[in-house]
PDB file of C-alpha atoms in Angstrom:
ATOM      1  CA  UNK A 140       7.211 -49.673  13.869  1.00 41.00           C
ATOM      2  CA  UNK A 141      10.093 -47.604  15.234  1.00 46.00           C
ATOM      3  CA  UNK A 142      11.207 -46.808  11.691  1.00 43.00           C
ATOM      4  CA  UNK A 143       7.699 -45.744  10.774  1.00 48.00           C
ATOM      5  CA  UNK A 144       7.435 -43.478  13.809  1.00 44.00           C
ATOM      6  CA  UNK A 145      10.770 -41.871  12.989  1.00 43.00           C
ATOM      7  CA  UNK A 146       9.684 -41.295   9.404  1.00 45.00           C
ATOM      8  CA  UNK A 147       6.477 -39.616  10.571  1.00 42.00           C
ATOM      9  CA  UNK A 148       8.255 -37.274  12.997  1.00 38.00           C
ATOM     10  CA  UNK A 149       9.172 -34.588  10.400  1.00 43.00           C
ATOM     11  CA  UNK A 150       5.597 -34.620   9.129  1.00 43.00           C
ATOM     12  CA  UNK A 151       4.234 -34.105  12.614  1.00 41.00           C
ATOM     13  CA  UNK A 152       6.664 -31.276  13.237  1.00 43.00           C
ATOM     14  CA  UNK A 153       5.700 -29.635   9.939  1.00 48.00           C
ATOM     15  CA  UNK A 154       2.017 -30.026  10.737  1.00 52.00           C
ATOM     16  CA  UNK A 155       2.522 -28.134  13.990  1.00 71.00           C
ATOM     17  CA  UNK A 156       3.527 -25.002  12.088  1.00 83.00           C
ATOM     18  CA  UNK A 157       0.991 -22.390  10.940  1.00 90.00           C
ATOM     19  CA  UNK A 158       0.201 -22.122   7.241  1.00 92.00           C
ATOM     20  CA  UNK A 159      -0.477 -19.184   4.931  1.00 94.00           C
ATOM     21  CA  UNK A 160      -3.374 -18.946   2.491  1.00 94.00           C
ATOM     22  CA  UNK A 161      -2.557 -15.883   0.354  1.00 94.00           C
ATOM     23  CA  UNK A 162      -4.238 -14.212  -2.607  1.00 92.00           C
ATOM     24  CA  UNK A 163      -4.027 -11.004  -4.637  1.00 93.00           C
ATOM     25  CA  UNK A 164      -6.683  -8.648  -5.951  1.00 92.00           C
ATOM     26  CA  UNK A 165      -5.421  -8.984  -9.539  1.00 89.00           C
ATOM     27  CA  UNK A 166      -3.581 -11.874 -11.156  1.00 90.00           C
ATOM     28  CA  UNK A 167      -2.994  -9.789 -14.301  1.00 91.00           C
ATOM     29  CA  UNK A 168      -2.482  -6.052 -14.821  1.00 87.00           C
ATOM     30  CA  UNK A 169      -2.862  -4.700 -18.369  1.00 85.00           C
ATOM     31  CA  UNK A 170      -0.984  -1.554 -19.365  1.00 81.00           C
ATOM     32  CA  UNK A 171      -2.852   0.562 -21.927  1.00 77.00           C
ATOM     33  CA  UNK A 172      -2.335   4.093 -23.228  1.00 73.00           C
ATOM     34  CA  UNK A 173      -4.242   5.614 -20.301  1.00 72.00           C
ATOM     35  CA  UNK A 174      -2.450   3.594 -17.590  1.00 81.00           C
ATOM     36  CA  UNK A 175      -1.402   5.896 -14.728  1.00 85.00           C
ATOM     37  CA  UNK A 176      -0.604   3.255 -12.150  1.00 85.00           C
ATOM     38  CA  UNK A 177      -2.529   0.794 -10.023  1.00 89.00           C
ATOM     39  CA  UNK A 178      -2.845  -0.480  -6.483  1.00 92.00           C
ATOM     40  CA  UNK A 179      -2.407  -4.167  -5.764  1.00 93.00           C
ATOM     41  CA  UNK A 180      -4.034  -5.692  -2.694  1.00 95.00           C
ATOM     42  CA  UNK A 181      -2.266  -8.669  -1.120  1.00 95.00           C
ATOM     43  CA  UNK A 182      -4.406 -10.438   1.446  1.00 95.00           C
ATOM     44  CA  UNK A 183      -4.960 -13.802   3.043  1.00 95.00           C
ATOM     45  CA  UNK A 184      -5.306 -15.809   6.222  1.00 94.00           C
ATOM     46  CA  UNK A 185      -3.083 -17.619   8.692  1.00 93.00           C
ATOM     47  CA  UNK A 186      -4.149 -21.173   9.517  1.00 93.00           C
ATOM     48  CA  UNK A 187      -2.940 -22.218  12.976  1.00 90.00           C
ATOM     49  CA  UNK A 188      -2.663 -25.801  14.255  1.00 86.00           C
ATOM     50  CA  UNK A 189      -5.865 -26.541  16.148  1.00 81.00           C
ATOM     51  CA  UNK A 190      -7.491 -23.414  14.726  1.00 76.00           C
ATOM     52  CA  UNK A 191      -6.436 -21.169  17.631  1.00 78.00           C
ATOM     53  CA  UNK A 192      -4.189 -18.131  17.269  1.00 77.00           C
ATOM     54  CA  UNK A 193      -1.351 -17.817  19.813  1.00 79.00           C
ATOM     55  CA  UNK A 194      -1.446 -15.164  22.530  1.00 78.00           C
ATOM     56  CA  UNK A 195       1.351 -13.283  20.758  1.00 81.00           C
ATOM     57  CA  UNK A 196       0.459 -13.503  17.052  1.00 80.00           C
ATOM     58  CA  UNK A 197       3.293 -13.558  14.507  1.00 89.00           C
ATOM     59  CA  UNK A 198       4.154 -10.814  12.045  1.00 94.00           C
ATOM     60  CA  UNK A 199       3.692 -10.652   8.284  1.00 96.00           C
ATOM     61  CA  UNK A 200       5.954  -9.313   5.533  1.00 96.00           C
ATOM     62  CA  UNK A 201       4.945  -9.208   1.869  1.00 97.00           C
ATOM     63  CA  UNK A 202       7.255  -8.694  -1.103  1.00 97.00           C
ATOM     64  CA  UNK A 203       6.257  -7.884  -4.669  1.00 96.00           C
ATOM     65  CA  UNK A 204       9.168  -8.550  -7.007  1.00 96.00           C
ATOM     66  CA  UNK A 205       9.482  -7.999 -10.752  1.00 95.00           C
ATOM     67  CA  UNK A 206      11.564  -9.879 -13.335  1.00 95.00           C
ATOM     68  CA  UNK A 207      15.333  -9.531 -13.108  1.00 94.00           C
ATOM     69  CA  UNK A 208      17.429  -7.577 -15.585  1.00 93.00           C
ATOM     70  CA  UNK A 209      21.079  -6.862 -16.344  1.00 93.00           C
ATOM     71  CA  UNK A 210      22.095  -3.325 -15.382  1.00 91.00           C
ATOM     72  CA  UNK A 211      25.137  -1.157 -16.046  1.00 90.00           C
ATOM     73  CA  UNK A 212      25.381   1.746 -13.605  1.00 88.00           C
ATOM     74  CA  UNK A 213      27.601   4.696 -14.488  1.00 84.00           C
ATOM     75  CA  UNK A 214      28.870   7.276 -12.049  1.00 79.00           C
ATOM     76  CA  UNK A 215      29.172  10.856 -13.254  1.00 76.00           C
ATOM     77  CA  UNK A 216      31.755  13.325 -11.975  1.00 75.00           C
ATOM     78  CA  UNK A 217      32.332  16.978 -12.704  1.00 69.00           C
ATOM     79  CA  UNK A 218      35.731  17.372 -14.375  1.00 70.00           C
ATOM     80  CA  UNK A 219      36.886  20.742 -15.751  1.00 65.00           C
ATOM     81  CA  UNK A 220      33.333  22.064 -15.469  1.00 68.00           C
ATOM     82  CA  UNK A 221      31.789  19.161 -17.384  1.00 70.00           C
ATOM     83  CA  UNK A 222      29.894  16.097 -16.194  1.00 70.00           C
ATOM     84  CA  UNK A 223      31.498  12.918 -17.572  1.00 71.00           C
ATOM     85  CA  UNK A 224      31.244   9.177 -16.913  1.00 69.00           C
ATOM     86  CA  UNK A 225      34.037   8.428 -14.444  1.00 74.00           C
ATOM     87  CA  UNK A 226      33.337   4.848 -13.339  1.00 81.00           C
ATOM     88  CA  UNK A 227      30.802   2.086 -13.902  1.00 84.00           C
ATOM     89  CA  UNK A 228      29.548  -1.152 -12.376  1.00 88.00           C
ATOM     90  CA  UNK A 229      27.753  -4.079 -13.997  1.00 91.00           C
ATOM     91  CA  UNK A 230      25.069  -6.253 -12.443  1.00 92.00           C
ATOM     92  CA  UNK A 231      23.932  -9.608 -13.792  1.00 92.00           C
ATOM     93  CA  UNK A 232      20.538  -9.929 -12.134  1.00 92.00           C
ATOM     94  CA  UNK A 233      18.739  -6.969 -10.568  1.00 94.00           C
ATOM     95  CA  UNK A 234      15.009  -7.016  -9.677  1.00 95.00           C
ATOM     96  CA  UNK A 235      13.345  -4.558 -12.035  1.00 95.00           C
ATOM     97  CA  UNK A 236      10.739  -3.869  -9.340  1.00 96.00           C
ATOM     98  CA  UNK A 237      10.817  -4.500  -5.600  1.00 97.00           C
ATOM     99  CA  UNK A 238       8.324  -3.463  -2.926  1.00 97.00           C
ATOM    100  CA  UNK A 239       8.195  -4.759   0.636  1.00 97.00           C
ATOM    101  CA  UNK A 240       5.662  -4.062   3.364  1.00 96.00           C
ATOM    102  CA  UNK A 241       5.629  -5.425   6.904  1.00 96.00           C
ATOM    103  CA  UNK A 242       3.463  -5.309  10.004  1.00 95.00           C
ATOM    104  CA  UNK A 243       6.405  -3.900  11.997  1.00 94.00           C
ATOM    105  CA  UNK A 244       9.878  -2.611  11.104  1.00 95.00           C
ATOM    106  CA  UNK A 245      11.881  -5.459   9.599  1.00 94.00           C
ATOM    107  CA  UNK A 246      14.843  -4.690  11.871  1.00 93.00           C
ATOM    108  CA  UNK A 247      12.599  -5.562  14.833  1.00 94.00           C
ATOM    109  CA  UNK A 248      11.462  -8.843  13.279  1.00 94.00           C
ATOM    110  CA  UNK A 249      14.531 -10.585  11.856  1.00 94.00           C
ATOM    111  CA  UNK A 250      18.323 -10.406  11.998  1.00 95.00           C
ATOM    112  CA  UNK A 251      20.436  -9.338   8.982  1.00 94.00           C
ATOM    113  CA  UNK A 252      21.288 -12.943   8.083  1.00 95.00           C
ATOM    114  CA  UNK A 253      17.635 -13.979   7.847  1.00 95.00           C
ATOM    115  CA  UNK A 254      16.849 -10.794   5.932  1.00 95.00           C
ATOM    116  CA  UNK A 255      19.586 -11.627   3.403  1.00 94.00           C
ATOM    117  CA  UNK A 256      18.367 -15.216   2.955  1.00 95.00           C
ATOM    118  CA  UNK A 257      14.806 -14.162   2.128  1.00 95.00           C
ATOM    119  CA  UNK A 258      15.718 -10.783   0.552  1.00 94.00           C
ATOM    120  CA  UNK A 259      13.583  -8.876   3.033  1.00 95.00           C
ATOM    121  CA  UNK A 260      14.302  -5.150   2.888  1.00 94.00           C
ATOM    122  CA  UNK A 261      16.018  -2.805   0.456  1.00 94.00           C
ATOM    123  CA  UNK A 262      19.360  -3.422   2.168  1.00 92.00           C
ATOM    124  CA  UNK A 263      19.041  -7.180   1.590  1.00 94.00           C
ATOM    125  CA  UNK A 264      18.292  -7.359  -2.141  1.00 94.00           C
ATOM    126  CA  UNK A 265      20.643  -9.693  -4.030  1.00 91.00           C
ATOM    127  CA  UNK A 266      22.004  -7.485  -6.819  1.00 91.00           C
ATOM    128  CA  UNK A 267      24.564  -9.966  -8.282  1.00 89.00           C
ATOM    129  CA  UNK A 268      27.409  -7.546  -9.142  1.00 89.00           C
ATOM    130  CA  UNK A 269      29.650  -8.616 -12.026  1.00 88.00           C
ATOM    131  CA  UNK A 270      32.185  -5.795 -12.265  1.00 78.00           C
ATOM    132  CA  UNK A 271      34.675  -7.016  -9.645  1.00 78.00           C
ATOM    133  CA  UNK A 272      34.961  -3.618  -7.950  1.00 77.00           C
ATOM    134  CA  UNK A 273      36.619  -3.078  -4.585  1.00 83.00           C
ATOM    135  CA  UNK A 274      34.293  -3.594  -1.577  1.00 85.00           C
ATOM    136  CA  UNK A 275      33.971   0.120  -0.765  1.00 87.00           C
ATOM    137  CA  UNK A 276      33.341   1.041  -4.395  1.00 86.00           C
ATOM    138  CA  UNK A 277      30.866  -1.821  -4.812  1.00 89.00           C
ATOM    139  CA  UNK A 278      28.972  -0.723  -1.714  1.00 91.00           C
ATOM    140  CA  UNK A 279      28.745   2.815  -3.092  1.00 90.00           C
ATOM    141  CA  UNK A 280      27.391   1.554  -6.417  1.00 90.00           C
ATOM    142  CA  UNK A 281      24.903  -0.758  -4.671  1.00 92.00           C
ATOM    143  CA  UNK A 282      23.542   2.087  -2.596  1.00 92.00           C
ATOM    144  CA  UNK A 283      23.390   4.322  -5.667  1.00 92.00           C
ATOM    145  CA  UNK A 284      21.479   1.718  -7.671  1.00 93.00           C
ATOM    146  CA  UNK A 285      18.902   1.162  -4.933  1.00 94.00           C
ATOM    147  CA  UNK A 286      18.513   4.923  -4.447  1.00 94.00           C
ATOM    148  CA  UNK A 287      18.045   5.458  -8.203  1.00 93.00           C
ATOM    149  CA  UNK A 288      15.372   2.762  -8.381  1.00 95.00           C
ATOM    150  CA  UNK A 289      13.701   4.198  -5.304  1.00 94.00           C
ATOM    151  CA  UNK A 290      13.556   7.712  -6.751  1.00 93.00           C
ATOM    152  CA  UNK A 291      11.914   6.318  -9.887  1.00 93.00           C
ATOM    153  CA  UNK A 292       9.245   4.605  -7.773  1.00 92.00           C
ATOM    154  CA  UNK A 293      10.453   1.099  -8.637  1.00 95.00           C
ATOM    155  CA  UNK A 294      11.775   0.209  -5.153  1.00 96.00           C
ATOM    156  CA  UNK A 295       9.906   0.865  -1.918  1.00 95.00           C
ATOM    157  CA  UNK A 296       9.778  -0.251   1.693  1.00 95.00           C
ATOM    158  CA  UNK A 297       6.689   0.416   3.808  1.00 94.00           C
ATOM    159  CA  UNK A 298       6.856   0.032   7.574  1.00 92.00           C
ATOM    160  CA  UNK A 299       3.551  -1.003   9.167  1.00 91.00           C
ATOM    161  CA  UNK A 300       2.163  -1.523   5.678  1.00 94.00           C
ATOM    162  CA  UNK A 301       0.513  -4.831   6.616  1.00 96.00           C
ATOM    163  CA  UNK A 302      -2.695  -4.849   8.640  1.00 94.00           C
ATOM    164  CA  UNK A 303      -3.400  -7.861  10.863  1.00 92.00           C
ATOM    165  CA  UNK A 304      -6.930  -8.584  12.085  1.00 91.00           C
ATOM    166  CA  UNK A 305      -7.175 -10.711  15.241  1.00 88.00           C
ATOM    167  CA  UNK A 306      -3.876 -12.319  14.300  1.00 88.00           C
ATOM    168  CA  UNK A 307      -5.594 -14.312  11.536  1.00 92.00           C
ATOM    169  CA  UNK A 308      -6.398 -12.115   8.536  1.00 94.00           C
ATOM    170  CA  UNK A 309      -3.879  -9.823   6.885  1.00 95.00           C
ATOM    171  CA  UNK A 310      -3.827  -7.371   4.007  1.00 95.00           C
ATOM    172  CA  UNK A 311      -1.366  -4.987   2.412  1.00 96.00           C
ATOM    173  CA  UNK A 312      -1.581  -2.491  -0.443  1.00 95.00           C
ATOM    174  CA  UNK A 313       1.324  -1.937  -2.841  1.00 94.00           C
ATOM    175  CA  UNK A 314       1.365   0.884  -5.372  1.00 93.00           C
ATOM    176  CA  UNK A 315       2.198  -0.011  -8.982  1.00 92.00           C
ATOM    177  CA  UNK A 316       3.745   3.033 -10.751  1.00 91.00           C
ATOM    178  CA  UNK A 317       2.877   4.041 -14.297  1.00 89.00           C
ATOM    179  CA  UNK A 318       6.384   3.171 -15.515  1.00 89.00           C
ATOM    180  CA  UNK A 319       6.364  -0.334 -14.036  1.00 91.00           C
ATOM    181  CA  UNK A 320       8.298  -2.880 -16.138  1.00 91.00           C
ATOM    182  CA  UNK A 321       6.348  -5.690 -17.757  1.00 91.00           C
ATOM    183  CA  UNK A 322       6.840  -9.383 -17.139  1.00 92.00           C
ATOM    184  CA  UNK A 323       6.189 -12.119 -14.594  1.00 94.00           C
ATOM    185  CA  UNK A 324       5.978 -10.818 -11.012  1.00 96.00           C
ATOM    186  CA  UNK A 325       5.881 -12.752  -7.748  1.00 95.00           C
ATOM    187  CA  UNK A 326       3.939 -11.788  -4.621  1.00 96.00           C
ATOM    188  CA  UNK A 327       5.634 -13.452  -1.645  1.00 96.00           C
ATOM    189  CA  UNK A 328       4.185 -13.601   1.859  1.00 96.00           C
ATOM    190  CA  UNK A 329       6.312 -14.455   4.897  1.00 97.00           C
ATOM    191  CA  UNK A 330       5.065 -15.397   8.360  1.00 96.00           C
ATOM    192  CA  UNK A 331       7.633 -14.349  10.967  1.00 95.00           C
ATOM    193  CA  UNK A 332       7.688 -15.507  14.582  1.00 91.00           C
ATOM    194  CA  UNK A 333      10.437 -15.157  17.191  1.00 90.00           C
ATOM    195  CA  UNK A 334      12.907 -13.909  14.583  1.00 92.00           C
ATOM    196  CA  UNK A 335      12.313 -16.841  12.210  1.00 93.00           C
ATOM    197  CA  UNK A 336      10.366 -17.272   8.994  1.00 94.00           C
ATOM    198  CA  UNK A 337       7.978 -20.101   9.906  1.00 93.00           C
ATOM    199  CA  UNK A 338       5.868 -20.110   6.728  1.00 94.00           C
ATOM    200  CA  UNK A 339       5.958 -18.660   3.222  1.00 95.00           C
ATOM    201  CA  UNK A 340       3.717 -18.625   0.166  1.00 95.00           C
ATOM    202  CA  UNK A 341       3.935 -17.241  -3.378  1.00 95.00           C
ATOM    203  CA  UNK A 342       1.407 -16.011  -5.922  1.00 95.00           C
ATOM    204  CA  UNK A 343       2.217 -15.190  -9.555  1.00 95.00           C
ATOM    205  CA  UNK A 344       1.160 -11.918 -11.206  1.00 94.00           C
ATOM    206  CA  UNK A 345       1.504 -10.931 -14.868  1.00 93.00           C
ATOM    207  CA  UNK A 346       1.976  -7.314 -15.895  1.00 90.00           C
ATOM    208  CA  UNK A 347       1.919  -6.793 -19.643  1.00 86.00           C
ATOM    209  CA  UNK A 348       1.089  -4.257 -22.309  1.00 74.00           C
ATOM    210  CA  UNK A 349      -2.316  -4.490 -23.932  1.00 63.00           C
ATOM    211  CA  UNK A 350      -3.942  -3.172 -27.077  1.00 50.00           C
ATOM    212  CA  UNK A 351      -1.986  -0.764 -29.289  1.00 47.00           C
ATOM    213  CA  UNK A 352       0.866  -0.512 -26.751  1.00 51.00           C
ATOM    214  CA  UNK A 353       1.398  -4.268 -26.984  1.00 49.00           C
ATOM    215  CA  UNK A 354       1.442  -4.127 -30.784  1.00 47.00           C
ATOM    216  CA  UNK A 355       4.042  -1.332 -30.775  1.00 52.00           C
ATOM    217  CA  UNK A 356       6.237  -3.153 -28.243  1.00 49.00           C
ATOM    218  CA  UNK A 357       6.040  -6.422 -30.196  1.00 51.00           C
ATOM    219  CA  UNK A 358       6.828  -4.645 -33.470  1.00 47.00           C
ATOM    220  CA  UNK A 359       9.857  -2.927 -31.963  1.00 51.00           C
ATOM    221  CA  UNK A 360      11.168  -6.263 -30.703  1.00 56.00           C
ATOM    222  CA  UNK A 361      10.393  -8.520 -33.688  1.00 56.00           C
ATOM    223  CA  UNK A 362      10.923  -6.145 -36.611  1.00 54.00           C
ATOM    224  CA  UNK A 363      13.366  -3.622 -35.172  1.00 62.00           C
ATOM    225  CA  UNK A 364      14.718  -2.343 -38.523  1.00 68.00           C
ATOM    226  CA  UNK A 365      11.283  -1.887 -40.086  1.00 62.00           C
ATOM    227  CA  UNK A 366      10.016  -0.319 -36.860  1.00 52.00           C
ATOM    228  CA  UNK A 367      12.892   2.186 -36.876  1.00 65.00           C
ATOM    229  CA  UNK A 368      12.315   3.109 -40.526  1.00 64.00           C
ATOM    230  CA  UNK A 369       8.580   3.595 -39.951  1.00 60.00           C
ATOM    231  CA  UNK A 370       9.257   5.714 -36.834  1.00 63.00           C
ATOM    232  CA  UNK A 371      11.642   7.963 -38.814  1.00 71.00           C
ATOM    233  CA  UNK A 372       9.159   8.242 -41.695  1.00 68.00           C
ATOM    234  CA  UNK A 373       6.320   9.157 -39.329  1.00 66.00           C
ATOM    235  CA  UNK A 374       8.509  11.778 -37.631  1.00 72.00           C
ATOM    236  CA  UNK A 375       9.431  13.337 -40.978  1.00 69.00           C
ATOM    237  CA  UNK A 376       5.803  13.322 -42.079  1.00 71.00           C
ATOM    238  CA  UNK A 377       4.631  14.992 -38.871  1.00 69.00           C
ATOM    239  CA  UNK A 378       7.421  17.576 -39.113  1.00 70.00           C
ATOM    240  CA  UNK A 379       6.498  18.384 -42.731  1.00 67.00           C
ATOM    241  CA  UNK A 380       2.802  18.642 -41.829  1.00 68.00           C
ATOM    242  CA  UNK A 381       3.561  20.982 -38.944  1.00 69.00           C
ATOM    243  CA  UNK A 382       5.709  23.169 -41.210  1.00 67.00           C
ATOM    244  CA  UNK A 383       2.927  23.417 -43.772  1.00 65.00           C
ATOM    245  CA  UNK A 384       0.383  24.294 -41.104  1.00 65.00           C
ATOM    246  CA  UNK A 385       2.544  27.068 -39.629  1.00 68.00           C
ATOM    247  CA  UNK A 386       3.218  28.590 -43.063  1.00 68.00           C
ATOM    248  CA  UNK A 387      -0.519  28.900 -43.654  1.00 62.00           C
ATOM    249  CA  UNK A 388      -1.040  30.736 -40.381  1.00 59.00           C
TER     250      UNK A 388
END
């Protein structure tokens, strides 16, 4: 009986923790010719042991992350009046899209170590550098990569972007830009209390091209040589047609 009680102890401890029940407004986003962006709603509920919320409810952080990609970042410098590639850095696995929203500033919720473990915040993204640069140079490239992604609308961090209702229901809105990469995305929700992540949940989201855009993308990938020849032929045909039209007018 003592062995059985000891075996049940972790289960009882786990049962005493709150649990997340998350969902998203769209499990799939189709990109067509008229796609100008979208807004994804992440929402859900917090289930507390005994069904009663604590006096000081926890905080919520949500992260929408896109598929990873290899990246080569080049730094340009002005030499003799010309901009040239002076240095570069390679990365093995960079999130193609990253957006985080939280009920309060992340610096007030967790310490840097916890932020790094769960990749919470733009400063805590695992970029997986592969160039072997010196620490100062690598830090400069990391900051430049995050800033470049941010300026293109692919990285974002929204403070107070999560709304909590009576400490039970939560919701957050994340903007999807028109130039969002396609692939398998993950919507992660983290329940944070007293500086610790006490619960987490994940939902999968697919973003893919649809219709004619999907056909063009598949053709470019599967039949690259034929696709290139057709693209050149179409360009020449359009150029010839435009020349004929202008000569008539």
